[in-house]
Coordinates of C-alpha atoms in Angstrom, one line a residue:
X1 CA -1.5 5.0 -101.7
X2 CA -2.7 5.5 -98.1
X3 CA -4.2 3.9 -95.5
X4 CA -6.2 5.2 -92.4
X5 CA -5.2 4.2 -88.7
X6 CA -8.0 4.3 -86.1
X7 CA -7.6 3.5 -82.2
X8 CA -10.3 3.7 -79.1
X9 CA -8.8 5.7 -76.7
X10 CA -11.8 5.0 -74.2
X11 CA -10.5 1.7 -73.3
X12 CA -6.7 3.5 -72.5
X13 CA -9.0 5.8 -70.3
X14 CA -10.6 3.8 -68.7
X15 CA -7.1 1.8 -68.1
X16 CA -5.3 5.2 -67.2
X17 CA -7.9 6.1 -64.5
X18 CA -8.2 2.2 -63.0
X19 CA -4.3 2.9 -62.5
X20 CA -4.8 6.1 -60.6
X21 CA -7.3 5.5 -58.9
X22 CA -5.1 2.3 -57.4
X23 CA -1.7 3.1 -57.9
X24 CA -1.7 6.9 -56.6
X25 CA -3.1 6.5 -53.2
X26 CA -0.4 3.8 -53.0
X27 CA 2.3 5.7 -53.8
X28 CA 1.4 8.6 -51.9
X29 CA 1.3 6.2 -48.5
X30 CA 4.7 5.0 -49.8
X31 CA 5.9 7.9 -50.1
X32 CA 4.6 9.8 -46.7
X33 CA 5.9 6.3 -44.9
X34 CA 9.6 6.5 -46.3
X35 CA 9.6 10.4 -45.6
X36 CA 8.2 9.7 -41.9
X37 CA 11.4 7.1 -41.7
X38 CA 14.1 9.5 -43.3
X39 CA 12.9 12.1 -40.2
X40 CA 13.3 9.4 -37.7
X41 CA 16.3 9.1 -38.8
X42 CA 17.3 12.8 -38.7
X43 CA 15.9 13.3 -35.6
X44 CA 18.0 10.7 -34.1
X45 CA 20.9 11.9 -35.7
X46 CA 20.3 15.5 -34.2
X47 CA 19.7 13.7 -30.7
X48 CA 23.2 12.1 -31.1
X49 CA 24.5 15.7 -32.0
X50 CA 22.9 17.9 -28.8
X51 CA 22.8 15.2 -26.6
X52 CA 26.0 13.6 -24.8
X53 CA 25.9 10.2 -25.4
X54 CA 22.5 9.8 -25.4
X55 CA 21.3 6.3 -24.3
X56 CA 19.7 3.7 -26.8
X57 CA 15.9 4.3 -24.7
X58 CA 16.4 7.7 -26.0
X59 CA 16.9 7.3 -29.6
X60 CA 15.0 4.6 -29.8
X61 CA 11.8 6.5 -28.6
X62 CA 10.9 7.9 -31.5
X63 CA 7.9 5.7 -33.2
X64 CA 5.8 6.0 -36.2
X65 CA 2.1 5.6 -36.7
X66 CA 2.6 4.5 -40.7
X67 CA 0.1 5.8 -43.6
X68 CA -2.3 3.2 -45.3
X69 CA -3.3 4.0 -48.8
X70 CA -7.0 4.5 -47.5
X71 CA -5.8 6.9 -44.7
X72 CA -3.3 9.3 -45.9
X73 CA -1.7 10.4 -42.7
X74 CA 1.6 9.5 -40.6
X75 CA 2.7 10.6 -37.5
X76 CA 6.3 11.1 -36.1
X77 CA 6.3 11.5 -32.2
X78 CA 8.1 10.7 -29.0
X79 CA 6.8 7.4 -26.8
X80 CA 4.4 8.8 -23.9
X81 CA 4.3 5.5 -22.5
X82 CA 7.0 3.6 -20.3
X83 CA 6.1 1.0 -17.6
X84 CA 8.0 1.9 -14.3
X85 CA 10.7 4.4 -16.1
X86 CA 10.1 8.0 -17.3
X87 CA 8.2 8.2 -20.6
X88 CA 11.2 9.9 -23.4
X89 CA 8.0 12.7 -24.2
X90 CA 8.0 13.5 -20.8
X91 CA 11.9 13.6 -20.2
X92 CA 12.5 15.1 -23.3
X93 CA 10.0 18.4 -23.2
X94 CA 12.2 20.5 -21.5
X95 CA 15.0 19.8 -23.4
X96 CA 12.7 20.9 -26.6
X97 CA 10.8 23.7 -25.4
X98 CA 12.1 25.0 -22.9
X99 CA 11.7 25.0 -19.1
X100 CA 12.1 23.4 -15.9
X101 CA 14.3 20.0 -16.2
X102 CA 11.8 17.0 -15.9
X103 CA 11.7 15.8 -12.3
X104 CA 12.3 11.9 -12.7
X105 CA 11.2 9.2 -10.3
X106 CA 14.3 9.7 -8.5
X107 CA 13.6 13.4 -8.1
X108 CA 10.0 12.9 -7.2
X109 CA 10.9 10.2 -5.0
X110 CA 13.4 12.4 -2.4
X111 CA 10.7 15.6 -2.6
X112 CA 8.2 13.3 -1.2
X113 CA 10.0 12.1 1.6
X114 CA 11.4 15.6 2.3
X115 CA 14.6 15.2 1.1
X116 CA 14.3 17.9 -1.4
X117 CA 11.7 20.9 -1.4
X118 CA 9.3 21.3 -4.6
X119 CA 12.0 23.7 -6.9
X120 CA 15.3 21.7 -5.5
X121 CA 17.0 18.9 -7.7
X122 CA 19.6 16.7 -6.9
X123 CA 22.1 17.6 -8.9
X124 CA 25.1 14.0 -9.0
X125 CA 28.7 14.8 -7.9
X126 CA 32.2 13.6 -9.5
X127 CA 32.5 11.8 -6.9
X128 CA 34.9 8.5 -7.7
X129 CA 32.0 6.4 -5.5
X130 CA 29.7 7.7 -7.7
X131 CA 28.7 4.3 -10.2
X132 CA 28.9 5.6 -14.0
X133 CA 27.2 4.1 -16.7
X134 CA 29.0 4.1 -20.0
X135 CA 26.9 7.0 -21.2
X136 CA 27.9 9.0 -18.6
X137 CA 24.9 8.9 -16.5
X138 CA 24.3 7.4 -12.8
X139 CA 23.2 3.5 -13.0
X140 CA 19.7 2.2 -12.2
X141 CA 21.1 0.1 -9.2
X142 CA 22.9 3.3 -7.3
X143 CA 19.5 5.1 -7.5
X144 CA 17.9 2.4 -6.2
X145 CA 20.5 2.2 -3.8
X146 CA 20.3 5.5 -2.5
X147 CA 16.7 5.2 -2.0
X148 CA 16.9 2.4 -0.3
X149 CA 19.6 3.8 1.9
X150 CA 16.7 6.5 2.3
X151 CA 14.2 4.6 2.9
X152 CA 12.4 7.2 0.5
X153 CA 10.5 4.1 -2.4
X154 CA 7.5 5.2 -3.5
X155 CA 6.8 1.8 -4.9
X156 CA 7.1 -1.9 -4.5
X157 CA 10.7 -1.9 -5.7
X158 CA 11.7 -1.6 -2.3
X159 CA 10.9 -5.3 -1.3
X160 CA 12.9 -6.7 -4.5
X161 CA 15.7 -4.6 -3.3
X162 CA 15.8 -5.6 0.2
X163 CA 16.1 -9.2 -0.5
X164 CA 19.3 -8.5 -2.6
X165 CA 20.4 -6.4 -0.1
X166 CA 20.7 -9.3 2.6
X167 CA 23.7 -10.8 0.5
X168 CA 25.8 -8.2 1.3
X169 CA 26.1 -4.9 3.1
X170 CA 24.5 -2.5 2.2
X171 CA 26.4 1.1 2.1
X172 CA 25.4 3.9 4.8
X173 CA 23.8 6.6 2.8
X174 CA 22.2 10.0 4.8
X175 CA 21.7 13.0 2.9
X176 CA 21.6 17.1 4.6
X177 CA 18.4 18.9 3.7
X178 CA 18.8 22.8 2.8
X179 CA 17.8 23.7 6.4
X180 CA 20.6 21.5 7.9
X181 CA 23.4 22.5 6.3
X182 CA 26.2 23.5 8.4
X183 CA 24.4 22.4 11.6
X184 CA 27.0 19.6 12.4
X185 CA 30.1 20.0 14.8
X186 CA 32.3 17.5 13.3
X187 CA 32.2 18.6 9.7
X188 CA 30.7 21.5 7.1
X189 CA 28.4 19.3 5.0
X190 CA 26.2 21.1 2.2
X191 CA 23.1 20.0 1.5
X192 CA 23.2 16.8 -0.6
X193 CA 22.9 13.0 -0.5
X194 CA 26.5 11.3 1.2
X195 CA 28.1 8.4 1.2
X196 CA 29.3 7.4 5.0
X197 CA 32.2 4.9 4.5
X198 CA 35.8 5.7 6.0
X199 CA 36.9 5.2 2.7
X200 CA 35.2 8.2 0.8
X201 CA 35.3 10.8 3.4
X202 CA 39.2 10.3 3.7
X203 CA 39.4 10.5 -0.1
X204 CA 36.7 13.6 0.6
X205 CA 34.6 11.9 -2.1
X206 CA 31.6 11.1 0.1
X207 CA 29.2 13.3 -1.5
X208 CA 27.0 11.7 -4.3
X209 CA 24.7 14.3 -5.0
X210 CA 24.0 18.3 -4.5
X211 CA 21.0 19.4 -3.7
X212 CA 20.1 23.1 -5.4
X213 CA 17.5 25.0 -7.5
X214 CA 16.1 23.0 -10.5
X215 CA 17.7 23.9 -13.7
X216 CA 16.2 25.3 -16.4
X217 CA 16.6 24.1 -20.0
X218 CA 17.2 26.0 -23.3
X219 CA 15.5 24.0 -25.3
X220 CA 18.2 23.1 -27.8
X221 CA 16.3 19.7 -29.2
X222 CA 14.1 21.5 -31.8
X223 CA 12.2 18.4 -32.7
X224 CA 9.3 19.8 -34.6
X225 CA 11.9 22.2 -36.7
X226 CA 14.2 19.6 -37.8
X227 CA 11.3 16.6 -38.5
X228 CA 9.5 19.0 -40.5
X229 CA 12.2 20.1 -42.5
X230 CA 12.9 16.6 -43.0
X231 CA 9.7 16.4 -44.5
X232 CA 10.3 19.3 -46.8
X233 CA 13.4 18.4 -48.0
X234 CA 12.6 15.0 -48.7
X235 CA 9.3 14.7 -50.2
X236 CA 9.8 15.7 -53.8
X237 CA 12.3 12.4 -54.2
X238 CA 10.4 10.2 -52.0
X239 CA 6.9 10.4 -54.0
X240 CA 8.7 10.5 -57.4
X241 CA 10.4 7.1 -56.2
X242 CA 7.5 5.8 -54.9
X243 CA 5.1 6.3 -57.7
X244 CA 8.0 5.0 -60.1
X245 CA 7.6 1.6 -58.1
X246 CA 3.9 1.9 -58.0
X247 CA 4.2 2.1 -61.6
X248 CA 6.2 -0.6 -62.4
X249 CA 4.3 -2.6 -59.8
X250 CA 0.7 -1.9 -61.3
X251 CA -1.4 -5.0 -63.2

């Protein structure tokens, strides 16, 4: 006794192809999303490793341009863009590449009111009256300070300043270009931005900041290097996982 079995594939086909056609693309933009995320991730990670205590602005300006199904491409990068502050693709470069460090609004700030000539940077002290952020870098409100003891704003945050300013006493800051240094009978100053309170020149803490050739970088942030092996290292798992869903997802 026997009995024969016959089955359309062309329907299954046809259902096989409807489910690539839909369910690929999607996994694939899954897939290149949750990679993209995995390098932030490691980039930030490497930041935190190179850097010393780098701020949250830093790590937190790494963005991603996400993939769509219908436009199979993500981007990792480094905001370009930031209001008053320095933009983190501009700060960072050198400390990628290579180079020159990045001259911030501070720096640019004393060059153009003569303070410092084009290849100097101020370079800040360990001086106790120096104010310390918890990351170990100088807080917004002394550089603002010290321009304002300057008089060397290049903006409108001058006027904002200026009316805090009249609630209290404002510090004595002068700072000793290259050219002057040494030209003063009462005391040897090098060039640099001082402090002129009784208080920090008897603790001979009055200097704030050094003036001196700009630094150059190594480049030690390979950004590029460690997103794209990321990338690599990731992508296998990430598309397998993400078509699995797409699977199980499909109608």
């Amino acid at each position: 006794m026997s009995f024969d079995v016959e089955f359309d594939i062309d329907p299954m086909v046809k259902r096989l192809d409807a489910l690539r056609a839909v369910q690929v693309p999607f996994a694939t933009s899954l897939a290149i999303n949750n990679a993209a995320k995995v390098a932030k991730k490691d980039l930030q990670g490497e930041m935190r490793r190179v850097f010393d205590r780098p701020v949250p602005f830093t790590t937190n300006s790494i963005y991603i341009k996400y993939s769509r199904k219908d436009d199979l491409y993500a981007r990792v990068g480094l905001k370009e863009f930031q209001g008053k502050g320095n933009a983190a693709a501009d700060y960072l470069l050198p400390q990628i590449q290579g180079g020159p460090a990045y001259a911030t609004r501070f720096q640019k700030s004393l060059r153009e009111f003569g303070y410092l000539g084009k290849n100097e940077y101020a370079r800040p002290t360990q001086s106790d009256f120096l104010r310390i952020n918890q990351y170990g870098n100088v807080t917004p409100g002394q550089y603002t300070q010290i321009l304002y003891g300057l008089q060397a704003f290049r903006d409108s945050s001058a006027f904002a300043y200026r009316k805090n300013a009249k609630k209290k006493r404002a510090p004595v800051i002068s700072a000793i270009r290259t050219g002057e240094a040494n030209i003063y009978r009462s005391r040897s100053l090098f060039p640099g931005i001082y402090l002129e309170s009784k208080k920090a020149r008897e603790n001979k803490e009055s200097a704030l900041f050094w003036f001196g050739k700009t630094p150059n970088l190594p480049g030690k942030y390979n950004f590029r290097k460690i997103g794209s092996e990321s990338i690599i290292k990731n992508w296998d798992k990430e598309f397998e996982s993400a078509l699995d869903k797409a699977i199980a997802t499909a109608k």
